[in-house]
CSV table of C-alpha atoms and ligand atoms in Angstrom, one decimal:
chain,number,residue,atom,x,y,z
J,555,UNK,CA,-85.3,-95.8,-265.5
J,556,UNK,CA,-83.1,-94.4,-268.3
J,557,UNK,CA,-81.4,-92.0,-265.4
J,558,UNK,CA,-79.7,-94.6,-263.4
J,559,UNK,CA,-77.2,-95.7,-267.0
J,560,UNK,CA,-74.3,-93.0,-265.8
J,561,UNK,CA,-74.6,-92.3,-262.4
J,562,UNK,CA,-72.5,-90.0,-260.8
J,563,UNK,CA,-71.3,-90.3,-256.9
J,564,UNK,CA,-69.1,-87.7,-255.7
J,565,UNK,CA,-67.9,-86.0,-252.1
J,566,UNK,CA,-65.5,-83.6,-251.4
J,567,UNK,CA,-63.3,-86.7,-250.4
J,568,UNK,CA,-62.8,-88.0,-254.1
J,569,UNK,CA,-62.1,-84.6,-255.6
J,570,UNK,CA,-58.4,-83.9,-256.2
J,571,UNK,CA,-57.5,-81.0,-258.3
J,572,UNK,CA,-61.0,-79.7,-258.7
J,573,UNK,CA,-63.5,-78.1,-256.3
J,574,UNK,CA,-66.8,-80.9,-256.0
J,575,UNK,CA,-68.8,-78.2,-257.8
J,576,UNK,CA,-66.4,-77.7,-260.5
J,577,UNK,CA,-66.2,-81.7,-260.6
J,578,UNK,CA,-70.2,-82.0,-260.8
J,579,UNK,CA,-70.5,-79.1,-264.0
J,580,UNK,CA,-68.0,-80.8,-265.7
J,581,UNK,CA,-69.9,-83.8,-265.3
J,582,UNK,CA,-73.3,-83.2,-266.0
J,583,UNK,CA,-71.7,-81.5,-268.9
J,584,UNK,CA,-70.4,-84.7,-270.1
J,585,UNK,CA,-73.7,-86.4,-269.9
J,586,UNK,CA,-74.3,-88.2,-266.7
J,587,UNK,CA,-77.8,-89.2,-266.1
J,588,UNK,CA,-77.8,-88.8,-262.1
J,589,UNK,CA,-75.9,-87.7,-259.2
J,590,UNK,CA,-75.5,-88.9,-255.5
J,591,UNK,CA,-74.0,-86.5,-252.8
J,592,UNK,CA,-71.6,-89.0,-251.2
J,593,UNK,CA,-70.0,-87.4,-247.7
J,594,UNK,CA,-67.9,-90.3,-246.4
J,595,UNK,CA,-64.3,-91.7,-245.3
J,596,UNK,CA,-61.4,-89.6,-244.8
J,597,UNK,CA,-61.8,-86.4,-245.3
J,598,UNK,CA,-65.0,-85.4,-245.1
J,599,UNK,CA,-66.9,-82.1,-244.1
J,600,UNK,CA,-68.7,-80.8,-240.7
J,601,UNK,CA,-72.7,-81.4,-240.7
J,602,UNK,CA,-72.9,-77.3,-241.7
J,603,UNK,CA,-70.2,-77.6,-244.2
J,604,UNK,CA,-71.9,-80.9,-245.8
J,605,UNK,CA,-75.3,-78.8,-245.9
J,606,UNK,CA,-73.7,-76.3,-247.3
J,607,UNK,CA,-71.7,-78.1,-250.5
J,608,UNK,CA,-74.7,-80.5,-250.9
J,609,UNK,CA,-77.2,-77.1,-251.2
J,610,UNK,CA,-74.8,-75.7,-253.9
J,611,UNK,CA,-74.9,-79.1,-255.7
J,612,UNK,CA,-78.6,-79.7,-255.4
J,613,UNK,CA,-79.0,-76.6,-257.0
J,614,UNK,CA,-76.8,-77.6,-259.7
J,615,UNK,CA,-78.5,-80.6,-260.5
J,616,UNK,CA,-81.8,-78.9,-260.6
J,617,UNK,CA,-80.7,-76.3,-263.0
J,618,UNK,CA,-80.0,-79.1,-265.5
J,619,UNK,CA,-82.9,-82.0,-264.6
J,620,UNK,CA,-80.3,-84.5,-263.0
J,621,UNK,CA,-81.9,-86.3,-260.1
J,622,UNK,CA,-79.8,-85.5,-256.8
J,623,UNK,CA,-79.5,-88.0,-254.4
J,624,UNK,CA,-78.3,-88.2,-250.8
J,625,UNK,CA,-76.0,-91.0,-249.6
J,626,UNK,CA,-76.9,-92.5,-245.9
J,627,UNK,CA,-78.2,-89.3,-244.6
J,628,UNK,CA,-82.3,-88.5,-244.1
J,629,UNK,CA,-82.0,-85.6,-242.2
J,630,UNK,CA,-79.7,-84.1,-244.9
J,631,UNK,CA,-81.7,-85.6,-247.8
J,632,UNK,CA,-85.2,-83.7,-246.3
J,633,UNK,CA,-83.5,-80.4,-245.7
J,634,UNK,CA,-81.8,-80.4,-249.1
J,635,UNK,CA,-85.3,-81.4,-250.7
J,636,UNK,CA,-83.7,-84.4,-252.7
J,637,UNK,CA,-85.1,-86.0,-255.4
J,638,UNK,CA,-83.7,-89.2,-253.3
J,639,UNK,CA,-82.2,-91.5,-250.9
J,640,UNK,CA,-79.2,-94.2,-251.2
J,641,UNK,CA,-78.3,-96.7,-248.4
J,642,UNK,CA,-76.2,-99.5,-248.0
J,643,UNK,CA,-76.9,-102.4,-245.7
J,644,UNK,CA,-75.2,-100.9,-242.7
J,645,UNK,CA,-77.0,-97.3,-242.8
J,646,UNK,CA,-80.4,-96.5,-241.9
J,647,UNK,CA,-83.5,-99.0,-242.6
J,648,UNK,CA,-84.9,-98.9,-246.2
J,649,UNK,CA,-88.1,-99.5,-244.9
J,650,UNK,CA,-88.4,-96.8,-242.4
J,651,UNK,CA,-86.4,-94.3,-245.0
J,652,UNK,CA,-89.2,-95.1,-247.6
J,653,UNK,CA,-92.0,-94.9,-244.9
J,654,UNK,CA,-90.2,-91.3,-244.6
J,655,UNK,CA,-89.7,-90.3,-248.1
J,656,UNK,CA,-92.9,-91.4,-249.3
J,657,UNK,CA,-93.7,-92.9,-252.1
J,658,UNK,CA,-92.4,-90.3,-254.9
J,659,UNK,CA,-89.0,-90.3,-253.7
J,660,UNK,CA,-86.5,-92.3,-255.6
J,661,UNK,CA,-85.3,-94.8,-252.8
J,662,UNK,CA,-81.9,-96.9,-253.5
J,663,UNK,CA,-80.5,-99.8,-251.5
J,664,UNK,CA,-76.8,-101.5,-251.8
J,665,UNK,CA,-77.3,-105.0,-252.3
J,666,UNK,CA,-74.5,-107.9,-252.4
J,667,UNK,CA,-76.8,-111.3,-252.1
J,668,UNK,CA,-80.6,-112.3,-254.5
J,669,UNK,CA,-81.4,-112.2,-250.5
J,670,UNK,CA,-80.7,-108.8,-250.1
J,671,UNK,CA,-82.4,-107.9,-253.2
J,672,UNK,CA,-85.3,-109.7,-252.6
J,673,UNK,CA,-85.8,-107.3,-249.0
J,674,UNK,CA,-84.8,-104.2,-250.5
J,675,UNK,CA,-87.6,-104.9,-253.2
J,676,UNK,CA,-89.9,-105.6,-250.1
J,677,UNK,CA,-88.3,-102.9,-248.0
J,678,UNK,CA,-89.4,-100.4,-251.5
J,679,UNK,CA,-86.6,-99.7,-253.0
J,680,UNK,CA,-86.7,-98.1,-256.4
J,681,UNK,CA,-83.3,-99.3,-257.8
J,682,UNK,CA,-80.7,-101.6,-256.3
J,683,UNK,CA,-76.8,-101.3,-256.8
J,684,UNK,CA,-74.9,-103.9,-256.9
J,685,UNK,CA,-71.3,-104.4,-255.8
J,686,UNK,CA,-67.9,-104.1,-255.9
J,687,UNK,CA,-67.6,-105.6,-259.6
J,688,UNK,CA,-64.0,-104.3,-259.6
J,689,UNK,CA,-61.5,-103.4,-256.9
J,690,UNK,CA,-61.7,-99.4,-255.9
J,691,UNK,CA,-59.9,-97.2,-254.3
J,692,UNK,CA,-62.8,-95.1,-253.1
J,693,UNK,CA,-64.7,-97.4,-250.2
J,694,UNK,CA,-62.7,-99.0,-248.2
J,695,UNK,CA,-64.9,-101.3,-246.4
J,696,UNK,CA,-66.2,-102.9,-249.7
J,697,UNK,CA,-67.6,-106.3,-250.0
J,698,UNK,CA,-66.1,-109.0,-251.6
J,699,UNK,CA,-66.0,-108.5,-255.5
J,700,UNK,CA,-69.3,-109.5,-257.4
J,701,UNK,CA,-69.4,-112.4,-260.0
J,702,UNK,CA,-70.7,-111.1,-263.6
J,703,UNK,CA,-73.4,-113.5,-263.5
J,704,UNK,CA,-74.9,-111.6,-260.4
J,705,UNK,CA,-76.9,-109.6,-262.6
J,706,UNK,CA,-78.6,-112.9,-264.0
J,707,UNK,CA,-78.7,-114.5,-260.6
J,708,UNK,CA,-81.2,-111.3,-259.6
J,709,UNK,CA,-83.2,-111.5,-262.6
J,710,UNK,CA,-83.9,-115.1,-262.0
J,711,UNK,CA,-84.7,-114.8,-258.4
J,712,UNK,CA,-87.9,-112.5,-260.0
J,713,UNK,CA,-86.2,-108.9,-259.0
J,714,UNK,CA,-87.0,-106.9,-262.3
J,715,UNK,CA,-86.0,-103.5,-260.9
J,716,UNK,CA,-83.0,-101.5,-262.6
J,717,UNK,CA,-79.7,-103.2,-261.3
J,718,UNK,CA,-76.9,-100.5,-261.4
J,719,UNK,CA,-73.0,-101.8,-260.7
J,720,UNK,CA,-71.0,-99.8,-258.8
J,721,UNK,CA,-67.1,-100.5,-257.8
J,722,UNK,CA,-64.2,-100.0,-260.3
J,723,UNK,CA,-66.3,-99.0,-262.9
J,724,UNK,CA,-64.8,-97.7,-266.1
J,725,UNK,CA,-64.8,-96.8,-269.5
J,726,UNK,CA,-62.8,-99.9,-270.1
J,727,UNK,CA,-64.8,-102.7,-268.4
J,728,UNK,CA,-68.4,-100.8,-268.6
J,729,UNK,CA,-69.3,-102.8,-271.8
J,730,UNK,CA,-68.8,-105.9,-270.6
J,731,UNK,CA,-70.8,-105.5,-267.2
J,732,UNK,CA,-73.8,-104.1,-269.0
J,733,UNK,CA,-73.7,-106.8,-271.5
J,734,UNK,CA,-73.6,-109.0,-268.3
J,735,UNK,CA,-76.8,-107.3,-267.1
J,736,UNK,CA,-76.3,-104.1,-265.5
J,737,UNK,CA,-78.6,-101.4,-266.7
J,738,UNK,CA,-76.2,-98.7,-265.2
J,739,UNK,CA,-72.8,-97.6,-264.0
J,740,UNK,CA,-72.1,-96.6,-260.9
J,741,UNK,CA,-69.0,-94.3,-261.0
J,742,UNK,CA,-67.0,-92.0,-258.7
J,743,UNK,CA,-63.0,-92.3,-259.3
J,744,UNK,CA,-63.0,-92.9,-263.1
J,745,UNK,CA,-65.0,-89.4,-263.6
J,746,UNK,CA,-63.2,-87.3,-260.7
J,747,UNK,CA,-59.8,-88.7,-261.9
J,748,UNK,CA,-60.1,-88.1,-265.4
J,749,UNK,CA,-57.9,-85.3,-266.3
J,750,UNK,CA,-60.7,-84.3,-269.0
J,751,UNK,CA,-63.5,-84.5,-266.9
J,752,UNK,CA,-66.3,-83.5,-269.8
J,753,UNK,CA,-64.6,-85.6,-272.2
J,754,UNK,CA,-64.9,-88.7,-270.4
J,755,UNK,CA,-68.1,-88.5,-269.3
J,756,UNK,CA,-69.1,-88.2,-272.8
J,757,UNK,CA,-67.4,-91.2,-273.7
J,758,UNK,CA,-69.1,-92.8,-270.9
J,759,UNK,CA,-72.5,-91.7,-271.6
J,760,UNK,CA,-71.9,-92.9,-275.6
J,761,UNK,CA,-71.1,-96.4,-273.6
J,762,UNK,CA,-74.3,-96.9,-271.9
J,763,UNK,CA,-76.5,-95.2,-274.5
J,764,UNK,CA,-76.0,-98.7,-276.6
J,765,UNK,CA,-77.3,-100.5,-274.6
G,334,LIG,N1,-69.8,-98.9,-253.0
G,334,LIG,C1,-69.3,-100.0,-253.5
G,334,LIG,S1,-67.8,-99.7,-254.3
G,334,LIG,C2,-68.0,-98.1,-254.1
G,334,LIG,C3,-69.1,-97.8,-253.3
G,334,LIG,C4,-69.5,-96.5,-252.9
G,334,LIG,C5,-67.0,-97.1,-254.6
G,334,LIG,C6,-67.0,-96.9,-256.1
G,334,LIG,O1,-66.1,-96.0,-256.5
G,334,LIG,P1,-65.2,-96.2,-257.8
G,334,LIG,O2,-64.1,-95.1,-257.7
G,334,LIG,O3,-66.1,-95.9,-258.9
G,334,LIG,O4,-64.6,-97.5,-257.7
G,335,LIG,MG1,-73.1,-97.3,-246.1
């Protein structure tokens, strides 16, 4: 599951001085590993406007092998042929999303309790993310912040699949949360906020490449 260690999320809603498709070449540039199309909060797009941005980046990610994924939207994730689904606890059922997917379809669930993990394994999930480990100023209806030893807490409870930690993620505390466990980051703000997009993501990738 090396292609969850630097993954990418990204709507038009965290893009400041750079179009989301500018944002996403500079990134896969820089190295990350997998992308999710994340429509949500303030500003976001009409359903024909989010089809059309999310076509443009699917195609993007295919030209260079990134797996695309599609944040709390089935309908949008079948028409844009995704290699995947991500939903939180609040969005559509993980079962019935994997019942729809089918079984090749990489299928991601949000997960904040060993409980939650423990039915999104049932449920089929293919990866699980885990936070807020940090505060962020992208979601603002976050849980509260995760504990390092989360990580371990999964891992005792039997859950073996990839863990990826997501919330306030950054080049600066990334070391520490995947010596804590992780075995990816999660990262919108500290990619689209970079002011050398390709240059941090490199950095980033050399991060999670030791471990
Ligand atoms: N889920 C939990 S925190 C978060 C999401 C989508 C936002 C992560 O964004 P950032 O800017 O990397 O903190
Ligand atoms: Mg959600």
């Amino acid at each position: 599951m090396d292609f969850l260690k630097l993954y990418f999320i990204m709507g038009s809603q965290d893009c400041l001085n750079r179009t989301p498709e500018e944002t996403l070449a500079l990134a896969i540039e820089g190295g990350i590993t997998c992308y999710q199309y994340r429509e949500k909060g303030i500003s976001t797009l009409g359903e024909i406007e989010k089809y059309e941005l999310g076509k443009k980046l699917r195609e993007l990610c295919g030209t260079h092998k990134i797996p695309f994924i599609v944040n709390d939207d089935l309908p949008l994730a079948i028409a844009l042929d995704a290699d995947g689904v991500h939903v939180g606890q609040d969005d559509e059922n993980a079962k019935y999303v994997r019942e729809t997917i089918g079984p090749k379809k990489i299928l991601g669930v949000s997960t904040h309790t060993v409980e939650e993990g423990l039915q999104a394994v049932l449920n089929g999930a293919d990866y699980l993310g885990i936070g807020p480990m940090y505060p962020t100023i992208s979601k603002a209806d976050t849980e509260k912040q995760q504990s390092l030893d989360i990580f371990t807490e999964f891992r005792h409870a039997g859950i073996s699949l990839p863990l990826v930690a997501i919330g306030g993620m950054n080049s600066t505390n990334g070391e520490t949360v995947m010596k804590s466990g992780a075995n990816g980051l999660a990262i919108i703000s500290d990619i689209c906020r970079a002011s050398h997009i390709q240059e941090h993501t490199k950095l980033l990738r050399r991060l999670v490449d030791e471990f």
